[in-house]
Each structure stands twice: as C-alpha cells, then as structure tokens.
Amino acid sequence: MSANKRPLISFIITYYNLPTDMLVKCTDSILALPLGNDDREIILIDDGSDTSPLNALDERNKLIKYIRQQNAGLSAARNKGIEAAQGDYIQFVDGDDMLLTEPYKQCLDIIRQDKPDMLMFKMTNDNKHYHIDEGHNLRTNGAQYMTRHNLRASACGYVFKRNILNGLRFTIGILHEDEDFTPRLMLNANSLYVIRTTAYFYRERRSSITHSIDETSVSKRLDDVNGIITSLSCTAEKLNGAKKDALERRTAQLTMDYIYNTIRLTKSSAGLEARLDKLKAGGLFPLPKRYYTLKYFLFRSMTTNKTTRRILKHLLS
C-alpha cells in the first residue's frame, strides 16, 4: 500500500475457533473483488482462538493485517478492527461468511461514483442463488429510512464511511450488539443508499449462543435486549425532529420483538408479566400507539391487556 494513499475499504474479519477452510473462503471472496492492494485493506481480528489460523492462509498472509487478542467477544474484536482501520469505508465480515463477488461489484461501483455515507444491501444463506438488481435503489438518509422502514440491524449488511462513526463503538459484553450499534450509526448517515442486490452470504450456525434455548442463555439474551431498548430510548429522549422519530420507531419495534421472544422462548406467563412490569417502569409499555405497520398495530392491540396476552401466548406456544 502506498504510504500516502488510504485504502477505499477496510474489510474487518472477525474470527474465533472456526474451521480454517471457511476463513480461507471468506478471505478469497474479498481478494476476488476488483480492488488493487492500495484500495483494499483486510484486517483479521483473531479473538483468542485456540490455534492461530495463519498457517491455513498461506500466501494470503502478505495481504492481511493479522491482530490477535485475548478472547473478549465479537464486540471487542470489531472495536479492535475499527481502531486499526485506515480505509475510507468499513465492511464487517464474519469469518465463516463470504462476500458474493459479482453482486458486491455493484456496491463498489456505487461507492466509487456516488460516495454515500452508507450503503445497505441484502444478505442470504444461499450462495448459489443470489440477486443483482441494477435499479430501484433508494436514496435517502439514515433518519428518514428508520422513520419509514423496519431495520435489519446486522452490521455485516452494509458498508459505511469510517468518518461517520464519530466515536461510536460496539458495546462489549452483550448479545445482539448490532441492535444497539446499527441504529445509532444510521442516525449519522446523511446519505444512505439501499439496494436490493444480494451481496453477502452468511452461514446459520445452530451452535451459536443466540440459538441456545437453555434457561440461562435465554435469560441473558432477553436481559441484554432489554438493556439495549432502555439505552436507545434514553438516547431518543435527547433528540428532536426526524432523528427522534426514527429512534422512537426503532425502539418500539425492538420492544415488540422483545415481548414476542419473551413469550416464545420462556413460555412463562409469570415471566412475561415480570418483564412487562420492568418495561412499564421505564415508560416502554404499553407500546406506543402508532401505525408503523399492520403487524405492529395488531401486536400492540393484543399485548395491551392480560386477556389478549393469554390468547397471544397460546397462539405462539
């Protein structure tokens, strides 16, 4: 890389005890993109794996900035990558996932030509069938988008300018950290492009803690989401205008998902009522009387009183 030239994109790969063949495919998907060495920076954050994956990467090592840390979790690994990144843009990639080369070329074209603060694309768990859509691109800003649309929070589902972080980092020690990070980042995006092209392949790993159904894991997941909801709500209170409306909608939608998952995962009426009481104490329940979507409107109606909550619990059991 030239001493005076910043790369166009820093690709931050997070890795922890994954099969190395997956990491090789992940890295190769980035190297296959039409980017020269000066325009591409690959940062591999090893979150304290039992064995370093460097031997499996062979000659790729010369093109990768490898950083190993003591195991501290995904948020800490991504934060380490942010601190190391020099690119104008940042793209997060989980070590067992891949960028879809042909579709991602469209992302690069838009970035080079229009230089948006943030570009969102679609994700898929089927890397053999993907979609490239040259039209129907939505051009807006982050606040307007969140005011009018549901948000897919995955931090791997977009590429963004590094300078819009404004000090923002992932919260360490929580699950579902993207639910906290992404809406805050979007509020900083004055220009947002949303495309229908499927540019990212992700693997479903059933061993992930977010798929665990044991009582301790479920309680941890729900507690962390409750904390995120409370934090976003406090932030929304300090805002005004479109940004306030946007974060209030996002908070309401996340609260709806939280109640739904409490019913589905705990199957406990007493547990549900206890969590609703906690939401109520923070002014987060009942859900705001808004017509964000039909699903939201109906769900709000059914959670307003105990009788309809019992019906809802029966339907979801």
PDB file of C-alpha atoms in Angstrom:
ATOM      1  CA  MET A   1       0.000   0.000   0.000  1.00  0.00           C
ATOM      2  CA  SER A   2       1.322   3.435  -0.899  1.00  0.00           C
ATOM      3  CA  ALA A   3       2.444   5.482   2.081  1.00  0.00           C
ATOM      4  CA  ASN A   4       0.231   8.472   1.220  1.00  0.00           C
ATOM      5  CA  LYS A   5      -2.866   6.649  -0.011  1.00  0.00           C
ATOM      6  CA  ARG A   6      -5.719   5.449   2.136  1.00  0.00           C
ATOM      7  CA  PRO A   7      -7.481   2.256   1.060  1.00  0.00           C
ATOM      8  CA  LEU A   8     -11.003   2.599  -0.234  1.00  0.00           C
ATOM      9  CA  ILE A   9     -12.379  -0.108   2.066  1.00  0.00           C
ATOM     10  CA  SER A  10     -11.167  -1.780   5.246  1.00  0.00           C
ATOM     11  CA  PHE A  11     -12.632  -5.283   5.447  1.00  0.00           C
ATOM     12  CA  ILE A  12     -12.720  -6.273   9.122  1.00  0.00           C
ATOM     13  CA  ILE A  13     -12.917 -10.057   9.528  1.00  0.00           C
ATOM     14  CA  THR A  14     -13.679 -11.413  12.994  1.00  0.00           C
ATOM     15  CA  TYR A  15     -12.565 -14.970  13.742  1.00  0.00           C
ATOM     16  CA  TYR A  16     -12.829 -17.348  16.702  1.00  0.00           C
ATOM     17  CA  ASN A  17     -12.251 -21.110  16.584  1.00  0.00           C
ATOM     18  CA  LEU A  18     -13.830 -21.584  13.164  1.00  0.00           C
ATOM     19  CA  PRO A  19     -12.896 -24.190  10.555  1.00  0.00           C
ATOM     20  CA  THR A  20      -9.986 -22.607   8.685  1.00  0.00           C
ATOM     21  CA  ASP A  21     -11.400 -23.600   5.295  1.00  0.00           C
ATOM     22  CA  MET A  22     -14.285 -21.209   5.978  1.00  0.00           C
ATOM     23  CA  LEU A  23     -11.841 -18.397   6.740  1.00  0.00           C
ATOM     24  CA  VAL A  24      -9.937 -19.153   3.532  1.00  0.00           C
ATOM     25  CA  LYS A  25     -13.163 -18.884   1.514  1.00  0.00           C
ATOM     26  CA  CYS A  26     -14.060 -15.682   3.344  1.00  0.00           C
ATOM     27  CA  THR A  27     -10.692 -14.122   2.572  1.00  0.00           C
ATOM     28  CA  ASP A  28     -10.725 -15.295  -1.044  1.00  0.00           C
ATOM     29  CA  SER A  29     -14.144 -13.698  -1.561  1.00  0.00           C
ATOM     30  CA  ILE A  30     -12.608 -10.345  -0.644  1.00  0.00           C
ATOM     31  CA  LEU A  31      -9.462 -10.869  -2.692  1.00  0.00           C
ATOM     32  CA  ALA A  32     -11.626 -11.715  -5.721  1.00  0.00           C
ATOM     33  CA  LEU A  33     -13.107  -8.218  -5.763  1.00  0.00           C
ATOM     34  CA  PRO A  34     -11.804  -5.743  -8.369  1.00  0.00           C
ATOM     35  CA  LEU A  35      -9.720  -3.818  -5.871  1.00  0.00           C
ATOM     36  CA  GLY A  36      -5.998  -3.216  -6.017  1.00  0.00           C
ATOM     37  CA  ASN A  37      -3.765  -3.594  -2.975  1.00  0.00           C
ATOM     38  CA  ASP A  38      -3.885   0.174  -2.444  1.00  0.00           C
ATOM     39  CA  ASP A  39      -7.697   0.200  -2.377  1.00  0.00           C
ATOM     40  CA  ARG A  40      -8.189  -2.838  -0.171  1.00  0.00           C
ATOM     41  CA  GLU A  41      -7.273  -3.405   3.462  1.00  0.00           C
ATOM     42  CA  ILE A  42      -8.055  -6.769   5.075  1.00  0.00           C
ATOM     43  CA  ILE A  43      -7.878  -6.801   8.866  1.00  0.00           C
ATOM     44  CA  LEU A  44      -8.246 -10.188  10.554  1.00  0.00           C
ATOM     45  CA  ILE A  45      -9.082  -9.995  14.246  1.00  0.00           C
ATOM     46  CA  ASP A  46      -8.431 -13.328  15.979  1.00  0.00           C
ATOM     47  CA  ASP A  47     -10.458 -13.249  19.194  1.00  0.00           C
ATOM     48  CA  GLY A  48      -8.150 -15.575  21.124  1.00  0.00           C
ATOM     49  CA  SER A  49      -8.678 -18.764  19.115  1.00  0.00           C
ATOM     50  CA  ASP A  50      -7.087 -21.950  20.446  1.00  0.00           C
ATOM     51  CA  THR A  51      -4.873 -22.065  17.355  1.00  0.00           C
ATOM     52  CA  SER A  52      -3.850 -19.248  15.039  1.00  0.00           C
ATOM     53  CA  PRO A  53      -5.338 -19.649  11.538  1.00  0.00           C
ATOM     54  CA  LEU A  54      -2.360 -18.049   9.774  1.00  0.00           C
ATOM     55  CA  ASN A  55      -0.831 -21.291   8.519  1.00  0.00           C
ATOM     56  CA  ALA A  56      -4.037 -22.100   6.629  1.00  0.00           C
ATOM     57  CA  LEU A  57      -3.946 -18.748   4.842  1.00  0.00           C
ATOM     58  CA  ASP A  58      -0.563 -19.416   3.200  1.00  0.00           C
ATOM     59  CA  GLU A  59       0.415 -16.645   0.769  1.00  0.00           C
ATOM     60  CA  ARG A  60      -2.659 -14.622   1.705  1.00  0.00           C
ATOM     61  CA  ASN A  61      -0.808 -13.586   4.869  1.00  0.00           C
ATOM     62  CA  LYS A  62       1.085 -10.989   2.864  1.00  0.00           C
ATOM     63  CA  LEU A  63      -2.197  -9.219   2.074  1.00  0.00           C
ATOM     64  CA  ILE A  64      -3.705  -9.374   5.559  1.00  0.00           C
ATOM     65  CA  LYS A  65      -3.175  -7.355   8.724  1.00  0.00           C
ATOM     66  CA  TYR A  66      -3.442 -10.004  11.459  1.00  0.00           C
ATOM     67  CA  ILE A  67      -4.290  -8.920  15.002  1.00  0.00           C
ATOM     68  CA  ARG A  68      -4.686 -11.408  17.834  1.00  0.00           C
ATOM     69  CA  GLN A  69      -6.342 -10.501  21.123  1.00  0.00           C
ATOM     70  CA  GLN A  70      -7.322 -12.371  24.258  1.00  0.00           C
ATOM     71  CA  ASN A  71     -10.834 -13.735  23.941  1.00  0.00           C
ATOM     72  CA  ALA A  72     -13.167 -10.814  24.640  1.00  0.00           C
ATOM     73  CA  GLY A  73     -16.118 -11.392  22.302  1.00  0.00           C
ATOM     74  CA  LEU A  74     -17.375 -10.115  18.972  1.00  0.00           C
ATOM     75  CA  SER A  75     -17.897  -6.509  20.058  1.00  0.00           C
ATOM     76  CA  ALA A  76     -14.344  -6.151  21.348  1.00  0.00           C
ATOM     77  CA  ALA A  77     -12.975  -7.773  18.181  1.00  0.00           C
ATOM     78  CA  ARG A  78     -14.885  -5.401  15.923  1.00  0.00           C
ATOM     79  CA  ASN A  79     -13.808  -2.423  18.022  1.00  0.00           C
ATOM     80  CA  LYS A  80     -10.190  -3.539  17.657  1.00  0.00           C
ATOM     81  CA  GLY A  81     -10.709  -3.681  13.908  1.00  0.00           C
ATOM     82  CA  ILE A  82     -12.190  -0.187  13.850  1.00  0.00           C
ATOM     83  CA  GLU A  83      -9.169   1.183  15.694  1.00  0.00           C
ATOM     84  CA  ALA A  84      -6.817  -0.452  13.186  1.00  0.00           C
ATOM     85  CA  ALA A  85      -8.790   0.516  10.051  1.00  0.00           C
ATOM     86  CA  GLN A  86      -7.356   3.111   7.672  1.00  0.00           C
ATOM     87  CA  GLY A  87      -9.901   2.843   4.842  1.00  0.00           C
ATOM     88  CA  ASP A  88     -12.417   5.464   3.811  1.00  0.00           C
ATOM     89  CA  TYR A  89     -15.110   2.779   4.236  1.00  0.00           C
ATOM     90  CA  ILE A  90     -15.557  -0.160   6.595  1.00  0.00           C
ATOM     91  CA  GLN A  91     -17.147  -3.530   5.839  1.00  0.00           C
ATOM     92  CA  PHE A  92     -17.566  -6.092   8.622  1.00  0.00           C
ATOM     93  CA  VAL A  93     -17.349  -9.761   7.615  1.00  0.00           C
ATOM     94  CA  ASP A  94     -17.760 -12.706   9.987  1.00  0.00           C
ATOM     95  CA  GLY A  95     -15.029 -15.277   9.460  1.00  0.00           C
ATOM     96  CA  ASP A  96     -17.405 -18.049   8.371  1.00  0.00           C
ATOM     97  CA  ASP A  97     -19.273 -15.844   5.875  1.00  0.00           C
ATOM     98  CA  MET A  98     -18.409 -14.546   2.408  1.00  0.00           C
ATOM     99  CA  LEU A  99     -18.958 -11.582   0.149  1.00  0.00           C
ATOM    100  CA  LEU A 100     -20.668 -12.543  -3.110  1.00  0.00           C
ATOM    101  CA  THR A 101     -18.209 -11.287  -5.689  1.00  0.00           C
ATOM    102  CA  GLU A 102     -20.404 -10.337  -8.634  1.00  0.00           C
ATOM    103  CA  PRO A 103     -23.133  -8.604  -6.589  1.00  0.00           C
ATOM    104  CA  TYR A 104     -20.604  -6.802  -4.412  1.00  0.00           C
ATOM    105  CA  LYS A 105     -19.092  -5.246  -7.534  1.00  0.00           C
ATOM    106  CA  GLN A 106     -22.275  -3.166  -7.756  1.00  0.00           C
ATOM    107  CA  CYS A 107     -21.635  -1.917  -4.225  1.00  0.00           C
ATOM    108  CA  LEU A 108     -18.131  -0.874  -5.256  1.00  0.00           C
ATOM    109  CA  ASP A 109     -19.460   0.947  -8.321  1.00  0.00           C
ATOM    110  CA  ILE A 110     -21.908   2.955  -6.203  1.00  0.00           C
ATOM    111  CA  ILE A 111     -19.260   3.766  -3.609  1.00  0.00           C
ATOM    112  CA  ARG A 112     -16.803   4.979  -6.217  1.00  0.00           C
ATOM    113  CA  GLN A 113     -19.348   7.010  -8.153  1.00  0.00           C
ATOM    114  CA  ASP A 114     -21.686   8.465  -5.513  1.00  0.00           C
ATOM    115  CA  LYS A 115     -19.686   8.154  -2.276  1.00  0.00           C
ATOM    116  CA  PRO A 116     -22.695   7.670   0.057  1.00  0.00           C
ATOM    117  CA  ASP A 117     -22.149   7.682   3.806  1.00  0.00           C
ATOM    118  CA  MET A 118     -23.726   4.242   3.976  1.00  0.00           C
ATOM    119  CA  LEU A 119     -24.810   1.542   1.525  1.00  0.00           C
ATOM    120  CA  MET A 120     -27.165  -1.251   2.591  1.00  0.00           C
ATOM    121  CA  PHE A 121     -27.602  -4.467   0.614  1.00  0.00           C
ATOM    122  CA  LYS A 122     -29.392  -7.773   1.062  1.00  0.00           C
ATOM    123  CA  MET A 123     -27.976 -10.892   2.727  1.00  0.00           C
ATOM    124  CA  THR A 124     -28.619 -14.569   2.005  1.00  0.00           C
ATOM    125  CA  ASN A 125     -27.792 -18.010   3.393  1.00  0.00           C
ATOM    126  CA  ASP A 126     -27.835 -19.458  -0.140  1.00  0.00           C
ATOM    127  CA  ASN A 127     -24.643 -18.629  -2.024  1.00  0.00           C
ATOM    128  CA  LYS A 128     -25.739 -20.451  -5.179  1.00  0.00           C
ATOM    129  CA  HIS A 129     -28.781 -18.276  -5.854  1.00  0.00           C
ATOM    130  CA  TYR A 130     -28.356 -14.546  -5.431  1.00  0.00           C
ATOM    131  CA  HIS A 131     -29.909 -11.460  -6.900  1.00  0.00           C
ATOM    132  CA  ILE A 132     -28.398  -8.449  -8.657  1.00  0.00           C
ATOM    133  CA  ASP A 133     -30.753  -5.507  -9.067  1.00  0.00           C
ATOM    134  CA  GLU A 134     -29.445  -2.604 -11.125  1.00  0.00           C
ATOM    135  CA  GLY A 135     -32.494  -0.445 -10.457  1.00  0.00           C
ATOM    136  CA  HIS A 136     -34.881   0.517  -7.657  1.00  0.00           C
ATOM    137  CA  ASN A 137     -32.140   1.940  -5.449  1.00  0.00           C
ATOM    138  CA  LEU A 138     -33.459   4.012  -2.567  1.00  0.00           C
ATOM    139  CA  ARG A 139     -31.551   7.215  -1.836  1.00  0.00           C
ATOM    140  CA  THR A 140     -32.350   8.819   1.492  1.00  0.00           C
ATOM    141  CA  ASN A 141     -30.691   9.439   4.846  1.00  0.00           C
ATOM    142  CA  GLY A 142     -30.497   7.218   7.910  1.00  0.00           C
ATOM    143  CA  ALA A 143     -33.116   9.011   9.993  1.00  0.00           C
ATOM    144  CA  GLN A 144     -35.685   9.132   7.180  1.00  0.00           C
ATOM    145  CA  TYR A 145     -35.120   5.460   6.405  1.00  0.00           C
ATOM    146  CA  MET A 146     -35.683   4.367  10.010  1.00  0.00           C
ATOM    147  CA  THR A 147     -38.759   6.559  10.256  1.00  0.00           C
ATOM    148  CA  ARG A 148     -40.385   4.764   7.313  1.00  0.00           C
ATOM    149  CA  HIS A 149     -38.915   1.265   7.276  1.00  0.00           C
ATOM    150  CA  ASN A 150     -38.167  -1.672   9.525  1.00  0.00           C
ATOM    151  CA  LEU A 151     -34.446  -2.015  10.115  1.00  0.00           C
ATOM    152  CA  ARG A 152     -32.312  -5.117   9.540  1.00  0.00           C
ATOM    153  CA  ALA A 153     -29.628  -4.475  12.128  1.00  0.00           C
ATOM    154  CA  SER A 154     -26.851  -6.907  11.118  1.00  0.00           C
ATOM    155  CA  ALA A 155     -23.600  -4.945  10.979  1.00  0.00           C
ATOM    156  CA  CYS A 156     -22.426  -7.108   8.069  1.00  0.00           C
ATOM    157  CA  GLY A 157     -25.346  -5.964   5.912  1.00  0.00           C
ATOM    158  CA  TYR A 158     -23.880  -2.622   4.901  1.00  0.00           C
ATOM    159  CA  VAL A 159     -20.672  -0.745   4.143  1.00  0.00           C
ATOM    160  CA  PHE A 160     -20.164   2.706   5.650  1.00  0.00           C
ATOM    161  CA  LYS A 161     -17.790   5.651   5.765  1.00  0.00           C
ATOM    162  CA  ARG A 162     -15.393   5.375   8.665  1.00  0.00           C
ATOM    163  CA  ASN A 163     -15.717   9.082   9.459  1.00  0.00           C
ATOM    164  CA  ILE A 164     -19.429   8.822  10.373  1.00  0.00           C
ATOM    165  CA  LEU A 165     -18.614   6.694  13.425  1.00  0.00           C
ATOM    166  CA  ASN A 166     -17.970   9.839  15.478  1.00  0.00           C
ATOM    167  CA  GLY A 167     -16.558   7.724  18.290  1.00  0.00           C
ATOM    168  CA  LEU A 168     -19.310   5.089  18.136  1.00  0.00           C
ATOM    169  CA  ARG A 169     -18.240   1.588  19.151  1.00  0.00           C
ATOM    170  CA  PHE A 170     -19.897  -1.745  19.881  1.00  0.00           C
ATOM    171  CA  THR A 171     -20.968  -2.368  23.477  1.00  0.00           C
ATOM    172  CA  ILE A 172     -18.787  -5.081  24.975  1.00  0.00           C
ATOM    173  CA  GLY A 173     -20.287  -7.996  26.891  1.00  0.00           C
ATOM    174  CA  ILE A 174     -23.780  -8.078  25.403  1.00  0.00           C
ATOM    175  CA  LEU A 175     -25.552 -10.266  22.865  1.00  0.00           C
ATOM    176  CA  HIS A 176     -27.372  -8.721  19.899  1.00  0.00           C
ATOM    177  CA  GLU A 177     -24.872  -5.851  19.906  1.00  0.00           C
ATOM    178  CA  ASP A 178     -25.854  -4.940  16.343  1.00  0.00           C
ATOM    179  CA  GLU A 179     -29.293  -3.890  17.581  1.00  0.00           C
ATOM    180  CA  ASP A 180     -27.616  -1.135  19.567  1.00  0.00           C
ATOM    181  CA  PHE A 181     -24.858  -0.188  17.112  1.00  0.00           C
ATOM    182  CA  THR A 182     -26.658  -0.028  13.762  1.00  0.00           C
ATOM    183  CA  PRO A 183     -29.485   2.439  14.534  1.00  0.00           C
ATOM    184  CA  ARG A 184     -27.000   4.797  16.176  1.00  0.00           C
ATOM    185  CA  LEU A 185     -24.729   4.609  13.155  1.00  0.00           C
ATOM    186  CA  MET A 186     -27.622   5.181  10.761  1.00  0.00           C
ATOM    187  CA  LEU A 187     -28.529   8.416  12.507  1.00  0.00           C
ATOM    188  CA  ASN A 188     -25.079   9.678  11.450  1.00  0.00           C
ATOM    189  CA  ALA A 189     -25.646   8.808   7.782  1.00  0.00           C
ATOM    190  CA  ASN A 190     -26.652  11.910   5.826  1.00  0.00           C
ATOM    191  CA  SER A 191     -26.665   9.911   2.588  1.00  0.00           C
ATOM    192  CA  LEU A 192     -27.915   6.328   2.590  1.00  0.00           C
ATOM    193  CA  TYR A 193     -28.330   4.061  -0.431  1.00  0.00           C
ATOM    194  CA  VAL A 194     -30.436   0.916  -0.106  1.00  0.00           C
ATOM    195  CA  ILE A 195     -30.170  -1.663  -2.876  1.00  0.00           C
ATOM    196  CA  ARG A 196     -31.949  -4.963  -3.454  1.00  0.00           C
ATOM    197  CA  THR A 197     -28.804  -6.728  -4.593  1.00  0.00           C
ATOM    198  CA  THR A 198     -27.820  -9.759  -2.513  1.00  0.00           C
ATOM    199  CA  ALA A 199     -24.140  -9.176  -1.780  1.00  0.00           C
ATOM    200  CA  TYR A 200     -23.405 -11.114   1.435  1.00  0.00           C
ATOM    201  CA  PHE A 201     -23.586 -14.824   2.252  1.00  0.00           C
ATOM    202  CA  TYR A 202     -23.972 -15.861   5.886  1.00  0.00           C
ATOM    203  CA  ARG A 203     -23.955 -19.281   7.480  1.00  0.00           C
ATOM    204  CA  GLU A 204     -26.541 -20.340  10.025  1.00  0.00           C
ATOM    205  CA  ARG A 205     -24.677 -21.880  12.953  1.00  0.00           C
ATOM    206  CA  ARG A 206     -27.048 -23.687  15.275  1.00  0.00           C
ATOM    207  CA  SER A 207     -24.347 -23.915  17.953  1.00  0.00           C
ATOM    208  CA  SER A 208     -24.399 -20.142  18.370  1.00  0.00           C
ATOM    209  CA  ILE A 209     -25.489 -18.869  21.781  1.00  0.00           C
ATOM    210  CA  THR A 210     -28.196 -16.835  20.071  1.00  0.00           C
ATOM    211  CA  HIS A 211     -29.811 -20.145  19.080  1.00  0.00           C
ATOM    212  CA  SER A 212     -29.492 -21.733  22.514  1.00  0.00           C
ATOM    213  CA  ILE A 213     -32.741 -22.411  24.355  1.00  0.00           C
ATOM    214  CA  ASP A 214     -31.413 -23.253  27.827  1.00  0.00           C
ATOM    215  CA  GLU A 215     -32.808 -21.032  30.554  1.00  0.00           C
ATOM    216  CA  THR A 216     -29.548 -19.222  31.351  1.00  0.00           C
ATOM    217  CA  SER A 217     -28.846 -18.339  27.719  1.00  0.00           C
ATOM    218  CA  VAL A 218     -32.419 -17.207  27.099  1.00  0.00           C
ATOM    219  CA  SER A 219     -32.341 -15.012  30.206  1.00  0.00           C
ATOM    220  CA  LYS A 220     -29.036 -13.467  29.094  1.00  0.00           C
ATOM    221  CA  ARG A 221     -30.389 -12.737  25.610  1.00  0.00           C
ATOM    222  CA  LEU A 222     -33.563 -11.133  26.927  1.00  0.00           C
ATOM    223  CA  ASP A 223     -31.775  -9.121  29.605  1.00  0.00           C
ATOM    224  CA  ASP A 224     -29.318  -7.741  27.058  1.00  0.00           C
ATOM    225  CA  VAL A 225     -32.082  -6.743  24.638  1.00  0.00           C
ATOM    226  CA  ASN A 226     -33.942  -5.049  27.485  1.00  0.00           C
ATOM    227  CA  GLY A 227     -30.808  -3.055  28.242  1.00  0.00           C
ATOM    228  CA  ILE A 228     -30.441  -2.063  24.580  1.00  0.00           C
ATOM    229  CA  ILE A 229     -34.075  -0.936  24.411  1.00  0.00           C
ATOM    230  CA  THR A 230     -33.648   1.175  27.547  1.00  0.00           C
ATOM    231  CA  SER A 231     -30.441   2.733  26.240  1.00  0.00           C
ATOM    232  CA  LEU A 232     -31.929   3.581  22.826  1.00  0.00           C
ATOM    233  CA  SER A 233     -34.991   5.069  24.500  1.00  0.00           C
ATOM    234  CA  CYS A 234     -32.811   7.313  26.668  1.00  0.00           C
ATOM    235  CA  THR A 235     -30.925   8.454  23.582  1.00  0.00           C
ATOM    236  CA  ALA A 236     -34.180   9.183  21.726  1.00  0.00           C
ATOM    237  CA  GLU A 237     -35.310  11.471  24.549  1.00  0.00           C
ATOM    238  CA  LYS A 238     -32.305  13.704  23.874  1.00  0.00           C
ATOM    239  CA  LEU A 239     -33.022  14.031  20.158  1.00  0.00           C
ATOM    240  CA  ASN A 240     -35.569  16.002  18.183  1.00  0.00           C
ATOM    241  CA  GLY A 241     -37.176  16.036  14.759  1.00  0.00           C
ATOM    242  CA  ALA A 242     -36.657  13.172  12.323  1.00  0.00           C
ATOM    243  CA  LYS A 243     -33.879  11.575  14.384  1.00  0.00           C
ATOM    244  CA  LYS A 244     -36.112  11.400  17.446  1.00  0.00           C
ATOM    245  CA  ASP A 245     -38.993   9.916  15.433  1.00  0.00           C
ATOM    246  CA  ALA A 246     -36.634   7.405  13.834  1.00  0.00           C
ATOM    247  CA  LEU A 247     -35.155   6.133  17.065  1.00  0.00           C
ATOM    248  CA  GLU A 248     -38.547   6.028  18.776  1.00  0.00           C
ATOM    249  CA  ARG A 249     -39.877   3.822  15.991  1.00  0.00           C
ATOM    250  CA  ARG A 250     -36.829   1.582  16.172  1.00  0.00           C
ATOM    251  CA  THR A 251     -37.157   1.303  19.948  1.00  0.00           C
ATOM    252  CA  ALA A 252     -40.846   0.394  19.653  1.00  0.00           C
ATOM    253  CA  GLN A 253     -40.136  -2.275  17.056  1.00  0.00           C
ATOM    254  CA  LEU A 254     -37.334  -3.738  19.134  1.00  0.00           C
ATOM    255  CA  THR A 255     -39.641  -3.773  22.171  1.00  0.00           C
ATOM    256  CA  MET A 256     -42.257  -5.637  20.137  1.00  0.00           C
ATOM    257  CA  ASP A 257     -39.648  -8.233  19.160  1.00  0.00           C
ATOM    258  CA  TYR A 258     -38.537  -8.470  22.792  1.00  0.00           C
ATOM    259  CA  ILE A 259     -42.068  -9.201  24.008  1.00  0.00           C
ATOM    260  CA  TYR A 260     -42.583 -11.724  21.210  1.00  0.00           C
ATOM    261  CA  ASN A 261     -39.361 -13.553  22.086  1.00  0.00           C
ATOM    262  CA  THR A 262     -40.179 -13.489  25.791  1.00  0.00           C
ATOM    263  CA  ILE A 263     -43.425 -15.319  25.040  1.00  0.00           C
ATOM    264  CA  ARG A 264     -41.871 -17.716  22.544  1.00  0.00           C
ATOM    265  CA  LEU A 265     -38.703 -18.584  24.450  1.00  0.00           C
ATOM    266  CA  THR A 266     -39.829 -18.623  28.092  1.00  0.00           C
ATOM    267  CA  LYS A 267     -43.412 -19.903  27.698  1.00  0.00           C
ATOM    268  CA  SER A 268     -43.996 -18.431  31.151  1.00  0.00           C
ATOM    269  CA  SER A 269     -46.919 -16.137  31.940  1.00  0.00           C
ATOM    270  CA  ALA A 270     -45.325 -15.041  35.208  1.00  0.00           C
ATOM    271  CA  GLY A 271     -42.029 -14.355  33.468  1.00  0.00           C
ATOM    272  CA  LEU A 272     -43.786 -12.342  30.774  1.00  0.00           C
ATOM    273  CA  GLU A 273     -45.661 -10.203  33.277  1.00  0.00           C
ATOM    274  CA  ALA A 274     -42.466  -9.548  35.246  1.00  0.00           C
ATOM    275  CA  ARG A 275     -40.665  -8.357  32.118  1.00  0.00           C
ATOM    276  CA  LEU A 276     -43.634  -6.222  31.067  1.00  0.00           C
ATOM    277  CA  ASP A 277     -43.642  -4.609  34.504  1.00  0.00           C
ATOM    278  CA  LYS A 278     -39.989  -3.742  34.035  1.00  0.00           C
ATOM    279  CA  LEU A 279     -40.753  -2.199  30.635  1.00  0.00           C
ATOM    280  CA  LYS A 280     -43.671  -0.283  32.131  1.00  0.00           C
ATOM    281  CA  ALA A 281     -41.428   1.145  34.869  1.00  0.00           C
ATOM    282  CA  GLY A 282     -39.205   2.556  32.127  1.00  0.00           C
ATOM    283  CA  GLY A 283     -42.131   4.023  30.178  1.00  0.00           C
ATOM    284  CA  LEU A 284     -41.733   1.453  27.397  1.00  0.00           C
ATOM    285  CA  PHE A 285     -45.018  -0.418  27.852  1.00  0.00           C
ATOM    286  CA  PRO A 286     -47.730  -0.398  26.642  1.00  0.00           C
ATOM    287  CA  LEU A 287     -46.219   0.004  23.203  1.00  0.00           C
ATOM    288  CA  PRO A 288     -46.674   3.460  21.630  1.00  0.00           C
ATOM    289  CA  LYS A 289     -49.995   3.852  19.843  1.00  0.00           C
ATOM    290  CA  ARG A 290     -48.628   4.175  16.314  1.00  0.00           C
ATOM    291  CA  TYR A 291     -49.487   2.565  12.998  1.00  0.00           C
ATOM    292  CA  TYR A 292     -45.933   1.723  11.962  1.00  0.00           C
ATOM    293  CA  THR A 293     -47.030  -1.489  10.262  1.00  0.00           C
ATOM    294  CA  LEU A 294     -50.132  -3.656  10.384  1.00  0.00           C
ATOM    295  CA  LYS A 295     -48.186  -6.315  12.271  1.00  0.00           C
ATOM    296  CA  TYR A 296     -47.088  -3.759  14.864  1.00  0.00           C
ATOM    297  CA  PHE A 297     -50.611  -2.380  15.239  1.00  0.00           C
ATOM    298  CA  LEU A 298     -52.145  -5.824  15.764  1.00  0.00           C
ATOM    299  CA  PHE A 299     -49.392  -6.958  18.124  1.00  0.00           C
ATOM    300  CA  ARG A 300     -49.753  -3.814  20.218  1.00  0.00           C
ATOM    301  CA  SER A 301     -53.501  -4.378  20.450  1.00  0.00           C
ATOM    302  CA  MET A 302     -53.043  -7.966  21.633  1.00  0.00           C
ATOM    303  CA  THR A 303     -50.459  -7.125  24.294  1.00  0.00           C
ATOM    304  CA  THR A 304     -52.385  -4.273  25.886  1.00  0.00           C
ATOM    305  CA  ASN A 305     -54.310  -6.387  28.420  1.00  0.00           C
ATOM    306  CA  LYS A 306     -53.820  -9.728  30.168  1.00  0.00           C
ATOM    307  CA  THR A 307     -56.728 -11.487  28.466  1.00  0.00           C
ATOM    308  CA  THR A 308     -55.456 -10.907  24.949  1.00  0.00           C
ATOM    309  CA  ARG A 309     -51.890 -11.601  26.106  1.00  0.00           C
ATOM    310  CA  ARG A 310     -53.023 -15.059  27.215  1.00  0.00           C
ATOM    311  CA  ILE A 311     -54.560 -15.607  23.776  1.00  0.00           C
ATOM    312  CA  LEU A 312     -51.341 -14.466  22.136  1.00  0.00           C
ATOM    313  CA  LYS A 313     -49.278 -16.755  24.359  1.00  0.00           C
ATOM    314  CA  HIS A 314     -51.488 -19.686  23.383  1.00  0.00           C
ATOM    315  CA  LEU A 315     -51.092 -18.850  19.684  1.00  0.00           C
ATOM    316  CA  LEU A 316     -47.306 -18.676  19.955  1.00  0.00           C
ATOM    317  CA  SER A 317     -46.898 -21.822  22.068  1.00  0.00           C
TER     318      SER A 317
END
